[in-house]
PDB file of C-alpha atoms and ligand atoms in Angstrom:
ATOM      1  CA  MET A   1      -3.671  21.508   9.142  1.00 65.00           C
ATOM      2  CA  THR A   2       0.011  23.360   9.088  1.00 72.00           C
ATOM      3  CA  GLU A   3       0.031  25.299   6.101  1.00 79.00           C
ATOM      4  CA  ILE A   4       3.304  24.223   4.056  1.00 78.00           C
ATOM      5  CA  PRO A   5       4.432  26.199   1.257  1.00 81.00           C
ATOM      6  CA  LYS A   6       4.553  24.782  -2.352  1.00 83.00           C
ATOM      7  CA  SER A   7       8.040  26.001  -2.324  1.00 83.00           C
ATOM      8  CA  HIS A   8       9.325  23.750   0.497  1.00 82.00           C
ATOM      9  CA  PRO A   9      11.685  21.181  -0.992  1.00 79.00           C
ATOM     10  CA  ARG A  10      10.018  18.388   1.211  1.00 81.00           C
ATOM     11  CA  TYR A  11       6.557  19.542   0.292  1.00 84.00           C
ATOM     12  CA  ALA A  12       4.979  16.173  -0.648  1.00 85.00           C
ATOM     13  CA  SER A  13       6.620  14.546   2.385  1.00 86.00           C
ATOM     14  CA  LEU A  14       5.607  17.425   4.710  1.00 88.00           C
ATOM     15  CA  VAL A  15       1.680  17.448   3.839  1.00 90.00           C
ATOM     16  CA  ALA A  16       1.795  13.390   4.172  1.00 93.00           C
ATOM     17  CA  ARG A  17       3.106  13.906   7.578  1.00 94.00           C
ATOM     18  CA  GLU A  18       0.573  16.490   8.206  1.00 94.00           C
ATOM     19  CA  ARG A  19      -1.921  13.771   6.514  1.00 96.00           C
ATOM     20  CA  VAL A  20      -1.216  11.357   9.182  1.00 97.00           C
ATOM     21  CA  ALA A  21      -1.060  13.577  11.953  1.00 96.00           C
ATOM     22  CA  GLU A  22      -4.582  14.441  10.970  1.00 96.00           C
ATOM     23  CA  GLY A  23      -5.697  10.736  11.111  1.00 97.00           C
ATOM     24  CA  VAL A  24      -4.327  10.444  14.830  1.00 97.00           C
ATOM     25  CA  LYS A  25      -6.570  13.791  15.865  1.00 97.00           C
ATOM     26  CA  LYS A  26      -9.450  12.649  14.400  1.00 96.00           C
ATOM     27  CA  GLY A  27      -8.909   8.839  15.326  1.00 95.00           C
ATOM     28  CA  TYR A  28      -8.838   6.774  12.692  1.00 94.00           C
ATOM     29  CA  THR A  29      -4.729   6.093  12.502  1.00 95.00           C
ATOM     30  CA  SER A  30      -3.111   4.805  15.547  1.00 94.00           C
ATOM     31  CA  THR A  31      -0.135   6.545  17.282  1.00 94.00           C
ATOM     32  CA  GLN A  32       2.014   4.095  16.264  1.00 93.00           C
ATOM     33  CA  GLY A  33       1.157   4.906  12.344  1.00 94.00           C
ATOM     34  CA  LEU A  34       3.165   8.044  12.752  1.00 95.00           C
ATOM     35  CA  ILE A  35       6.104   5.687  13.406  1.00 96.00           C
ATOM     36  CA  ALA A  36       5.299   3.804  10.562  1.00 95.00           C
ATOM     37  CA  GLN A  37       4.942   6.798   8.339  1.00 96.00           C
ATOM     38  CA  GLY A  38       8.600   7.859   9.762  1.00 96.00           C
ATOM     39  CA  ARG A  39      10.142   4.617   8.605  1.00 96.00           C
ATOM     40  CA  GLY A  40       8.660   4.921   5.305  1.00 96.00           C
ATOM     41  CA  GLU A  41       9.530   8.660   4.880  1.00 95.00           C
ATOM     42  CA  CYS A  42      13.169   7.871   5.213  1.00 96.00           C
ATOM     43  CA  PHE A  43      13.289   5.146   2.820  1.00 97.00           C
ATOM     44  CA  ASP A  44      11.370   7.621   0.367  1.00 96.00           C
ATOM     45  CA  TYR A  45      14.228   9.850   0.754  1.00 94.00           C
ATOM     46  CA  LEU A  46      16.794   6.990  -0.140  1.00 96.00           C
ATOM     47  CA  LEU A  47      14.667   6.217  -3.109  1.00 97.00           C
ATOM     48  CA  GLY A  48      14.691   9.955  -4.126  1.00 95.00           C
ATOM     49  CA  GLU A  49      10.988  10.594  -3.645  1.00 95.00           C
ATOM     50  CA  ARG A  50      10.349   8.989  -6.911  1.00 96.00           C
ATOM     51  CA  THR A  51       8.740   6.058  -8.384  1.00 98.00           C
ATOM     52  CA  THR A  52      11.436   4.183  -9.725  1.00 98.00           C
ATOM     53  CA  ALA A  53      11.681   1.639 -12.874  1.00 98.00           C
ATOM     54  CA  SER A  54      11.734  -1.253 -10.676  1.00 98.00           C
ATOM     55  CA  ALA A  55       8.379   0.294  -8.907  1.00 98.00           C
ATOM     56  CA  ALA A  56       6.662   1.086 -12.191  1.00 98.00           C
ATOM     57  CA  ALA A  57       7.307  -2.747 -13.236  1.00 98.00           C
ATOM     58  CA  ALA A  58       6.066  -3.743  -9.825  1.00 98.00           C
ATOM     59  CA  ILE A  59       2.676  -1.930 -10.522  1.00 98.00           C
ATOM     60  CA  ARG A  60       2.368  -3.191 -13.913  1.00 98.00           C
ATOM     61  CA  ALA A  61       2.776  -6.760 -12.411  1.00 98.00           C
ATOM     62  CA  GLY A  62       0.524  -5.653  -9.577  1.00 98.00           C
ATOM     63  CA  ALA A  63      -2.179  -4.071 -11.842  1.00 98.00           C
ATOM     64  CA  ALA A  64      -2.262  -7.491 -14.082  1.00 98.00           C
ATOM     65  CA  LEU A  65      -2.626  -9.563 -11.163  1.00 98.00           C
ATOM     66  CA  LEU A  66      -5.501  -8.077  -9.870  1.00 98.00           C
ATOM     67  CA  LEU A  67      -7.153  -8.100 -12.976  1.00 98.00           C
ATOM     68  CA  LEU A  68      -6.540 -11.827 -13.317  1.00 98.00           C
ATOM     69  CA  ALA A  69      -7.643 -12.458  -9.899  1.00 98.00           C
ATOM     70  CA  GLU A  70     -11.327 -14.148  -9.525  1.00 97.00           C
ATOM     71  CA  ARG A  71     -11.775 -12.305  -6.146  1.00 97.00           C
ATOM     72  CA  PRO A  72      -9.491  -9.485  -5.671  1.00 97.00           C
ATOM     73  CA  ALA A  73      -9.892  -7.638  -2.446  1.00 97.00           C
ATOM     74  CA  ILE A  74      -8.396  -4.517  -1.029  1.00 97.00           C
ATOM     75  CA  SER A  75      -7.068  -3.708   2.871  1.00 97.00           C
ATOM     76  CA  VAL A  76      -6.953  -0.536   4.062  1.00 97.00           C
ATOM     77  CA  ASN A  77      -5.406   0.227   7.525  1.00 96.00           C
ATOM     78  CA  GLY A  78      -5.254   3.701   9.250  1.00 96.00           C
ATOM     79  CA  ASN A  79      -2.116   5.095   7.625  1.00 97.00           C
ATOM     80  CA  VAL A  80      -3.675   4.404   4.002  1.00 98.00           C
ATOM     81  CA  ALA A  81      -7.144   5.897   5.224  1.00 98.00           C
ATOM     82  CA  ALA A  82      -5.303   9.016   6.043  1.00 98.00           C
ATOM     83  CA  LEU A  83      -2.945   9.519   2.964  1.00 98.00           C
ATOM     84  CA  VAL A  84      -4.922   8.268   0.083  1.00 97.00           C
ATOM     85  CA  SER A  85      -8.733   7.361   1.159  1.00 97.00           C
ATOM     86  CA  GLU A  86      -9.960   9.047  -2.230  1.00 97.00           C
ATOM     87  CA  GLU A  87      -7.464   7.374  -4.200  1.00 98.00           C
ATOM     88  CA  MET A  88      -8.171   3.681  -2.717  1.00 98.00           C
ATOM     89  CA  VAL A  89     -11.925   4.585  -3.313  1.00 98.00           C
ATOM     90  CA  ALA A  90     -10.983   5.107  -6.903  1.00 98.00           C
ATOM     91  CA  LEU A  91      -8.959   1.753  -7.717  1.00 98.00           C
ATOM     92  CA  ALA A  92     -11.919  -0.290  -5.655  1.00 98.00           C
ATOM     93  CA  ARG A  93     -14.163   1.258  -8.356  1.00 97.00           C
ATOM     94  CA  ALA A  94     -12.226   0.811 -11.526  1.00 97.00           C
ATOM     95  CA  LEU A  95     -11.813  -3.061 -10.497  1.00 97.00           C
ATOM     96  CA  ASN A  96     -15.269  -2.879  -9.054  1.00 95.00           C
ATOM     97  CA  ILE A  97     -14.518  -4.603  -5.460  1.00 95.00           C
ATOM     98  CA  PRO A  98     -15.359  -3.613  -1.564  1.00 93.00           C
ATOM     99  CA  LEU A  99     -12.495  -1.846   0.773  1.00 97.00           C
ATOM    100  CA  GLU A 100     -11.872  -3.710   3.741  1.00 97.00           C
ATOM    101  CA  VAL A 101     -11.242  -2.316   7.138  1.00 96.00           C
ATOM    102  CA  ASN A 102      -8.526  -4.216   8.385  1.00 93.00           C
ATOM    103  CA  LEU A 103      -6.075  -3.196  11.226  1.00 91.00           C
ATOM    104  CA  PHE A 104      -2.869  -4.019  13.188  1.00 84.00           C
ATOM    105  CA  HIS A 105      -4.253  -2.109  16.528  1.00 81.00           C
ATOM    106  CA  ARG A 106      -7.850  -2.868  15.610  1.00 88.00           C
ATOM    107  CA  SER A 107     -10.178  -1.029  18.080  1.00 91.00           C
ATOM    108  CA  GLU A 108     -13.983  -1.038  16.982  1.00 93.00           C
ATOM    109  CA  ASP A 109     -14.196   2.879  16.917  1.00 95.00           C
ATOM    110  CA  ARG A 110     -11.100   3.331  14.574  1.00 96.00           C
ATOM    111  CA  VAL A 111     -12.795   0.774  12.051  1.00 96.00           C
ATOM    112  CA  LYS A 112     -15.878   2.653  12.255  1.00 97.00           C
ATOM    113  CA  LYS A 113     -13.803   6.074  11.359  1.00 97.00           C
ATOM    114  CA  ILE A 114     -12.212   4.369   8.417  1.00 98.00           C
ATOM    115  CA  ALA A 115     -15.494   2.829   7.054  1.00 98.00           C
ATOM    116  CA  ASP A 116     -17.184   6.095   7.293  1.00 98.00           C
ATOM    117  CA  LEU A 117     -14.122   7.991   5.538  1.00 98.00           C
ATOM    118  CA  LEU A 118     -14.337   6.106   3.090  1.00 98.00           C
ATOM    119  CA  ARG A 119     -17.951   5.751   2.716  1.00 98.00           C
ATOM    120  CA  GLU A 120     -17.585   9.639   2.786  1.00 97.00           C
ATOM    121  CA  LYS A 121     -15.239   9.495  -0.206  1.00 97.00           C
ATOM    122  CA  GLY A 122     -17.664   7.748  -2.341  1.00 97.00           C
ATOM    123  CA  ALA A 123     -17.006   3.744  -1.394  1.00 96.00           C
ATOM    124  CA  GLU A 124     -20.269   1.744  -2.129  1.00 92.00           C
ATOM    125  CA  ASP A 125     -18.839  -1.384  -0.350  1.00 91.00           C
ATOM    126  CA  VAL A 126     -16.767  -1.132   3.024  1.00 97.00           C
ATOM    127  CA  LEU A 127     -16.179  -4.315   4.766  1.00 97.00           C
ATOM    128  CA  GLY A 128     -14.750  -4.976   8.015  1.00 96.00           C
ATOM    129  CA  GLU A 129     -16.725  -3.314  10.623  1.00 96.00           C
ATOM    130  CA  ARG A 130     -18.790  -6.822  11.044  1.00 95.00           C
ATOM    131  CA  PRO A 131     -15.788  -9.313  10.961  1.00 94.00           C
ATOM    132  CA  ASP A 132     -17.546 -13.109  10.902  1.00 94.00           C
ATOM    133  CA  THR A 133     -14.075 -15.238  10.635  1.00 95.00           C
ATOM    134  CA  SER A 134     -10.272 -15.025  11.162  1.00 94.00           C
ATOM    135  CA  VAL A 135      -7.654 -15.777   9.206  1.00 94.00           C
ATOM    136  CA  PRO A 136      -5.364 -18.688  10.402  1.00 94.00           C
ATOM    137  CA  GLY A 137      -2.269 -18.174  12.548  1.00 92.00           C
ATOM    138  CA  LEU A 138      -2.382 -15.005  13.945  1.00 91.00           C
ATOM    139  CA  ASP A 139      -3.733 -13.604  17.163  1.00 87.00           C
ATOM    140  CA  HIS A 140      -7.487 -12.656  17.778  1.00 81.00           C
ATOM    141  CA  ALA A 141      -7.468  -8.890  16.638  1.00 82.00           C
ATOM    142  CA  ARG A 142      -5.348  -8.922  13.857  1.00 84.00           C
ATOM    143  CA  ALA A 143      -6.708 -12.239  12.579  1.00 90.00           C
ATOM    144  CA  LEU A 144     -10.621 -10.754  12.308  1.00 92.00           C
ATOM    145  CA  ALA A 145     -11.571 -11.151   8.651  1.00 93.00           C
ATOM    146  CA  THR A 146     -15.110 -11.049   7.082  1.00 93.00           C
ATOM    147  CA  ARG A 147     -16.299 -13.617   4.169  1.00 94.00           C
ATOM    148  CA  GLY A 148     -17.046 -12.456   1.046  1.00 93.00           C
ATOM    149  CA  GLY A 149     -13.519  -9.847   1.168  1.00 95.00           C
ATOM    150  CA  ILE A 150     -10.263 -10.646   2.153  1.00 95.00           C
ATOM    151  CA  TYR A 151     -10.814 -14.090   3.815  1.00 96.00           C
ATOM    152  CA  ASP A 152     -11.960 -15.670   0.587  1.00 96.00           C
ATOM    153  CA  ALA A 153      -9.481 -13.214  -1.946  1.00 97.00           C
ATOM    154  CA  ASP A 154      -6.988 -15.028  -4.074  1.00 98.00           C
ATOM    155  CA  VAL A 155      -5.324 -12.338  -4.458  1.00 98.00           C
ATOM    156  CA  VAL A 156      -4.959  -9.406  -1.831  1.00 98.00           C
ATOM    157  CA  LEU A 157      -3.632  -5.914  -2.166  1.00 98.00           C
ATOM    158  CA  ILE A 158      -1.992  -4.902   1.572  1.00 97.00           C
ATOM    159  CA  PRO A 159      -0.814  -1.552   1.449  1.00 97.00           C
ATOM    160  CA  LEU A 160       1.525  -1.052   4.437  1.00 96.00           C
ATOM    161  CA  GLU A 161       1.189  -4.067   5.959  1.00 91.00           C
ATOM    162  CA  ASP A 162       2.773  -5.921   8.563  1.00 90.00           C
ATOM    163  CA  GLY A 163       4.743  -9.046   7.912  1.00 93.00           C
ATOM    164  CA  ASP A 164       3.047 -11.438  10.090  1.00 93.00           C
ATOM    165  CA  ARG A 165      -0.116 -10.529   8.204  1.00 93.00           C
ATOM    166  CA  CYS A 166       1.608 -11.062   4.795  1.00 95.00           C
ATOM    167  CA  GLU A 167       2.831 -14.439   5.359  1.00 96.00           C
ATOM    168  CA  ALA A 168      -0.656 -15.769   7.169  1.00 96.00           C
ATOM    169  CA  LEU A 169      -2.425 -14.659   4.373  1.00 97.00           C
ATOM    170  CA  LEU A 170       0.090 -16.220   2.032  1.00 97.00           C
ATOM    171  CA  ALA A 171       0.090 -19.520   4.176  1.00 97.00           C
ATOM    172  CA  MET A 172      -3.834 -19.136   3.204  1.00 97.00           C
ATOM    173  CA  GLY A 173      -3.163 -20.143  -0.378  1.00 97.00           C
ATOM    174  CA  LYS A 174      -3.572 -16.384  -1.907  1.00 98.00           C
ATOM    175  CA  ARG A 175      -1.832 -14.183  -3.739  1.00 98.00           C
ATOM    176  CA  VAL A 176      -0.484 -10.691  -2.213  1.00 98.00           C
ATOM    177  CA  ILE A 177       0.618  -7.619  -3.805  1.00 98.00           C
ATOM    178  CA  ALA A 178       2.604  -5.124  -1.187  1.00 98.00           C
ATOM    179  CA  ILE A 179       2.706  -1.432  -0.957  1.00 98.00           C
ATOM    180  CA  ASP A 180       6.235  -0.630   1.200  1.00 98.00           C
ATOM    181  CA  LEU A 181       8.776   1.820   1.001  1.00 98.00           C
ATOM    182  CA  ASN A 182      11.168  -0.829   2.669  1.00 98.00           C
ATOM    183  CA  PRO A 183      12.575  -3.215   0.363  1.00 98.00           C
ATOM    184  CA  LEU A 184      13.977  -4.743   2.988  1.00 96.00           C
ATOM    185  CA  SER A 185      10.628  -5.191   5.311  1.00 96.00           C
ATOM    186  CA  ARG A 186       9.639  -9.096   5.551  1.00 96.00           C
ATOM    187  CA  THR A 187       6.429  -7.996   3.655  1.00 96.00           C
ATOM    188  CA  ALA A 188       8.320  -6.642   0.386  1.00 97.00           C
ATOM    189  CA  LYS A 189      10.371  -9.828   1.122  1.00 97.00           C
ATOM    190  CA  LYS A 190       7.522 -12.209   1.247  1.00 97.00           C
ATOM    191  CA  ALA A 191       5.108 -10.638  -1.201  1.00 98.00           C
ATOM    192  CA  THR A 192       4.305 -11.910  -4.337  1.00 98.00           C
ATOM    193  CA  VAL A 193       4.418  -8.526  -6.375  1.00 98.00           C
ATOM    194  CA  SER A 194       5.990  -5.433  -4.017  1.00 98.00           C
ATOM    195  CA  ILE A 195       5.459  -2.289  -4.771  1.00 98.00           C
ATOM    196  CA  VAL A 196       8.691  -0.074  -3.354  1.00 98.00           C
ATOM    197  CA  ASP A 197       7.173   3.026  -3.532  1.00 98.00           C
ATOM    198  CA  ASN A 198       5.356   5.559  -1.533  1.00 98.00           C
ATOM    199  CA  ILE A 199       1.778   4.592  -1.436  1.00 98.00           C
ATOM    200  CA  LEU A 200       0.478   8.297  -2.709  1.00 97.00           C
ATOM    201  CA  ARG A 201       2.065   8.234  -6.030  1.00 97.00           C
ATOM    202  CA  ALA A 202       1.813   4.291  -6.218  1.00 98.00           C
ATOM    203  CA  VAL A 203      -2.186   4.036  -5.634  1.00 98.00           C
ATOM    204  CA  PRO A 204      -3.041   6.857  -8.528  1.00 98.00           C
ATOM    205  CA  GLN A 205      -0.586   4.875 -10.780  1.00 98.00           C
ATOM    206  CA  LEU A 206      -1.956   1.384  -9.824  1.00 98.00           C
ATOM    207  CA  THR A 207      -5.523   2.476 -10.944  1.00 98.00           C
ATOM    208  CA  GLU A 208      -4.232   4.273 -14.167  1.00 98.00           C
ATOM    209  CA  GLU A 209      -2.437   0.820 -15.138  1.00 98.00           C
ATOM    210  CA  VAL A 210      -5.661  -1.290 -14.024  1.00 98.00           C
ATOM    211  CA  ARG A 211      -7.676   1.152 -16.345  1.00 98.00           C
ATOM    212  CA  GLN A 212      -5.125   0.482 -19.219  1.00 97.00           C
ATOM    213  CA  LEU A 213      -4.692  -3.073 -18.578  1.00 98.00           C
ATOM    214  CA  SER A 214      -8.217  -3.992 -18.590  1.00 97.00           C
ATOM    215  CA  ASN A 215      -8.499  -3.490 -22.161  1.00 95.00           C
ATOM    216  CA  LYS A 216      -5.950  -5.901 -22.935  1.00 97.00           C
ATOM    217  CA  PRO A 217      -6.100  -9.871 -23.772  1.00 97.00           C
ATOM    218  CA  LEU A 218      -5.937 -12.004 -20.509  1.00 97.00           C
ATOM    219  CA  SER A 219      -3.141 -13.524 -22.389  1.00 98.00           C
ATOM    220  CA  ASP A 220      -1.031  -9.931 -22.318  1.00 98.00           C
ATOM    221  CA  LEU A 221      -1.660 -10.042 -18.765  1.00 98.00           C
ATOM    222  CA  GLU A 222      -0.491 -13.479 -18.261  1.00 98.00           C
ATOM    223  CA  LYS A 223       3.036 -12.425 -20.262  1.00 98.00           C
ATOM    224  CA  ILE A 224       3.199  -9.582 -18.054  1.00 98.00           C
ATOM    225  CA  LEU A 225       2.945 -11.980 -14.490  1.00 98.00           C
ATOM    226  CA  ASN A 226       5.253 -14.506 -16.258  1.00 97.00           C
ATOM    227  CA  GLU A 227       7.799 -12.134 -17.197  1.00 98.00           C
ATOM    228  CA  TYR A 228       7.945 -10.897 -13.383  1.00 98.00           C
ATOM    229  CA  ASP A 229      10.353 -11.613 -11.165  1.00 98.00           C
ATOM    230  CA  ASN A 230      10.157 -10.415  -7.421  1.00 98.00           C
ATOM    231  CA  GLN A 231      13.306 -10.869  -6.140  1.00 97.00           C
ATOM    232  CA  GLU A 232      15.153  -9.243  -9.134  1.00 98.00           C
ATOM    233  CA  THR A 233      12.305  -5.910  -8.576  1.00 98.00           C
ATOM    234  CA  LEU A 234      13.758  -5.751  -4.580  1.00 98.00           C
ATOM    235  CA  ALA A 235      17.185  -6.263  -5.868  1.00 98.00           C
ATOM    236  CA  GLY A 236      16.509  -3.448  -8.543  1.00 98.00           C
ATOM    237  CA  ALA A 237      15.082  -1.086  -5.417  1.00 98.00           C
ATOM    238  CA  VAL A 238      18.271  -1.845  -3.684  1.00 98.00           C
ATOM    239  CA  GLN A 239      20.457  -0.589  -6.499  1.00 98.00           C
ATOM    240  CA  GLU A 240      17.955   2.236  -7.360  1.00 98.00           C
ATOM    241  CA  ILE A 241      19.007   3.421  -3.544  1.00 98.00           C
ATOM    242  CA  ARG A 242      22.605   2.857  -4.087  1.00 97.00           C
ATOM    243  CA  ASP A 243      22.826   4.805  -7.070  1.00 97.00           C
ATOM    244  CA  HIS A 244      20.828   7.569  -5.859  1.00 97.00           C
ATOM    245  CA  LEU A 245      23.127   7.905  -2.693  1.00 95.00           C
ATOM    246  CA  ASP A 246      26.166   7.769  -5.066  1.00 94.00           C
ATOM    247  CA  GLU A 247      25.069  10.676  -7.111  1.00 92.00           C
ATOM    248  CA  GLN A 248      23.766  12.752  -4.118  1.00 89.00           C
ATOM    249  CA  PHE A 249      26.756  11.670  -2.513  1.00 84.00           C
ATOM    250  CA  ARG A 250      28.828  13.049  -5.582  1.00 85.00           C
ATOM    251  CA  LYS A 251      26.727  16.452  -6.231  1.00 79.00           C
ATOM    252  CA  GLY A 252      27.390  17.208  -2.356  1.00 67.00           C
ATOM    253  CA  SER A 253      31.019  16.994  -2.047  1.00 62.00           C
ATOM    254  CA  ASP A 254      31.612  18.957  -6.052  1.00 59.00           C
TER     255      ASP A 254
HETATM  256  P1  LIG B   1       7.821  -5.778   8.582  1.00 50.03           P
HETATM  257  O1  LIG B   1       7.233  -6.719   9.432  1.00 50.03           O
HETATM  258  O2  LIG B   1       7.233  -6.714   6.832  1.00 50.03           O
HETATM  259  O3  LIG B   1       9.329  -6.494   8.734  1.00 50.03           O
HETATM  260  P2  LIG B   1       8.191  -3.098   9.575  1.00 50.03           P
HETATM  261  O4  LIG B   1       7.956  -4.140  10.821  1.00 50.03           O
HETATM  262  O5  LIG B   1       9.213  -2.658   8.793  1.00 50.03           O
HETATM  263  O6  LIG B   1       7.539  -4.470   8.371  1.00 50.03           O
HETATM  264  P3  LIG B   1       5.537  -1.559   9.847  1.00 50.03           P
HETATM  265  O7  LIG B   1       6.477  -0.502  10.931  1.00 50.03           O
HETATM  266  O8  LIG B   1       5.102  -3.101  11.035  1.00 50.03           O
HETATM  267  O9  LIG B   1       6.485  -2.543   9.038  1.00 50.03           O
HETATM  268  O10 LIG B   1       4.887  -1.096   9.157  1.00 50.03           O
HETATM  269  C1  LIG B   1       4.776  -0.008   8.048  1.00 50.03           C
HETATM  270  C2  LIG B   1       6.007  -0.017   6.487  1.00 50.03           C
HETATM  271  O11 LIG B   1       5.006   0.585   6.003  1.00 50.03           O
HETATM  272  C3  LIG B   1       7.059   0.410   6.768  1.00 50.03           C
HETATM  273  O12 LIG B   1       8.189  -0.757   6.106  1.00 50.03           O
HETATM  274  C4  LIG B   1       7.408   1.376   5.901  1.00 50.03           C
HETATM  275  O13 LIG B   1       8.512   1.546   5.374  1.00 50.03           O
HETATM  276  C5  LIG B   1       6.151   1.280   5.084  1.00 50.03           C
HETATM  277  N1  LIG B   1       5.651   2.822   5.054  1.00 50.03           N
HETATM  278  C6  LIG B   1       5.587   3.701   5.595  1.00 50.03           C
HETATM  279  N2  LIG B   1       4.685   4.756   5.268  1.00 50.03           N
HETATM  280  C7  LIG B   1       4.554   4.655   3.958  1.00 50.03           C
HETATM  281  C8  LIG B   1       4.071   5.338   2.678  1.00 50.03           C
HETATM  282  N3  LIG B   1       3.707   6.386   2.882  1.00 50.03           N
HETATM  283  N4  LIG B   1       4.244   4.486   1.472  1.00 50.03           N
HETATM  284  C9  LIG B   1       4.614   3.335   1.534  1.00 50.03           C
HETATM  285  N5  LIG B   1       5.130   2.586   2.674  1.00 50.03           N
HETATM  286  C10 LIG B   1       4.995   2.971   3.497  1.00 50.03           C
HETATM  287 MG1  LIG B   2       6.596  -5.330  11.432  1.00 50.03          MG
END
């Protein structure tokens, strides 16, 4: 990996870029994943590279939804593996559920590499190498799923997911938690809870919320969810972008 000085103003984003590039070199991230990261970076820049108040509320609601679920599941793709493999293992552990490798540009080699990486980071249960069913409404490779994982789940966490797959999971009656920096993406608009934040910041905070909320009575978790409005959250994210841009522009023109 290229050495990046810690003092660089874009340090975190450059490290993330290196990690995704490394994922491509090692064969678990697709080349298209580089472009997806670029789109994410752009939105992160507009948001001010911070977890905003609306994202923090979505993270809390997402944690409540995962804890209230009967069968929650977590999807991992090549970008997620490159950026937060260890953090995803910690989240799965906090919830005591498996991780499922689920790829948009599926190849058996990439699925195996990602599963091996997750196991190397300590995952005990990784699904996705032997799909035995499919999600209705998607073409073959994208539809592949595993019984006991995402296919049977009532709540699915889908970081950096495509809009079609998000919709197909919702059509199966599942509730979906997205992590997506683009508040205008189809995924963010359709999901039950949309966390508009960088996955690098969002996943550790989600795990922390899961830990904190796991001691609360179910009625507290239900209250968090009942008070959550995804449309309002997305409108909040757009407003936070506007405010940040106004502030930055004013600073620059002083
Ligand atoms: P949709 O099909 O839902 O409209 P899209 O076509 O915009 O989505 P893709 O390019 O298929 O989305 O997937 C990448 C999505 O993931 C983008 O919306 C991008 O903003 C987001 N993304 C990329 N990198 C990150 C990251 N590090 N953290 C959070 N989100 C990210
Ligand atoms: Mg898309």
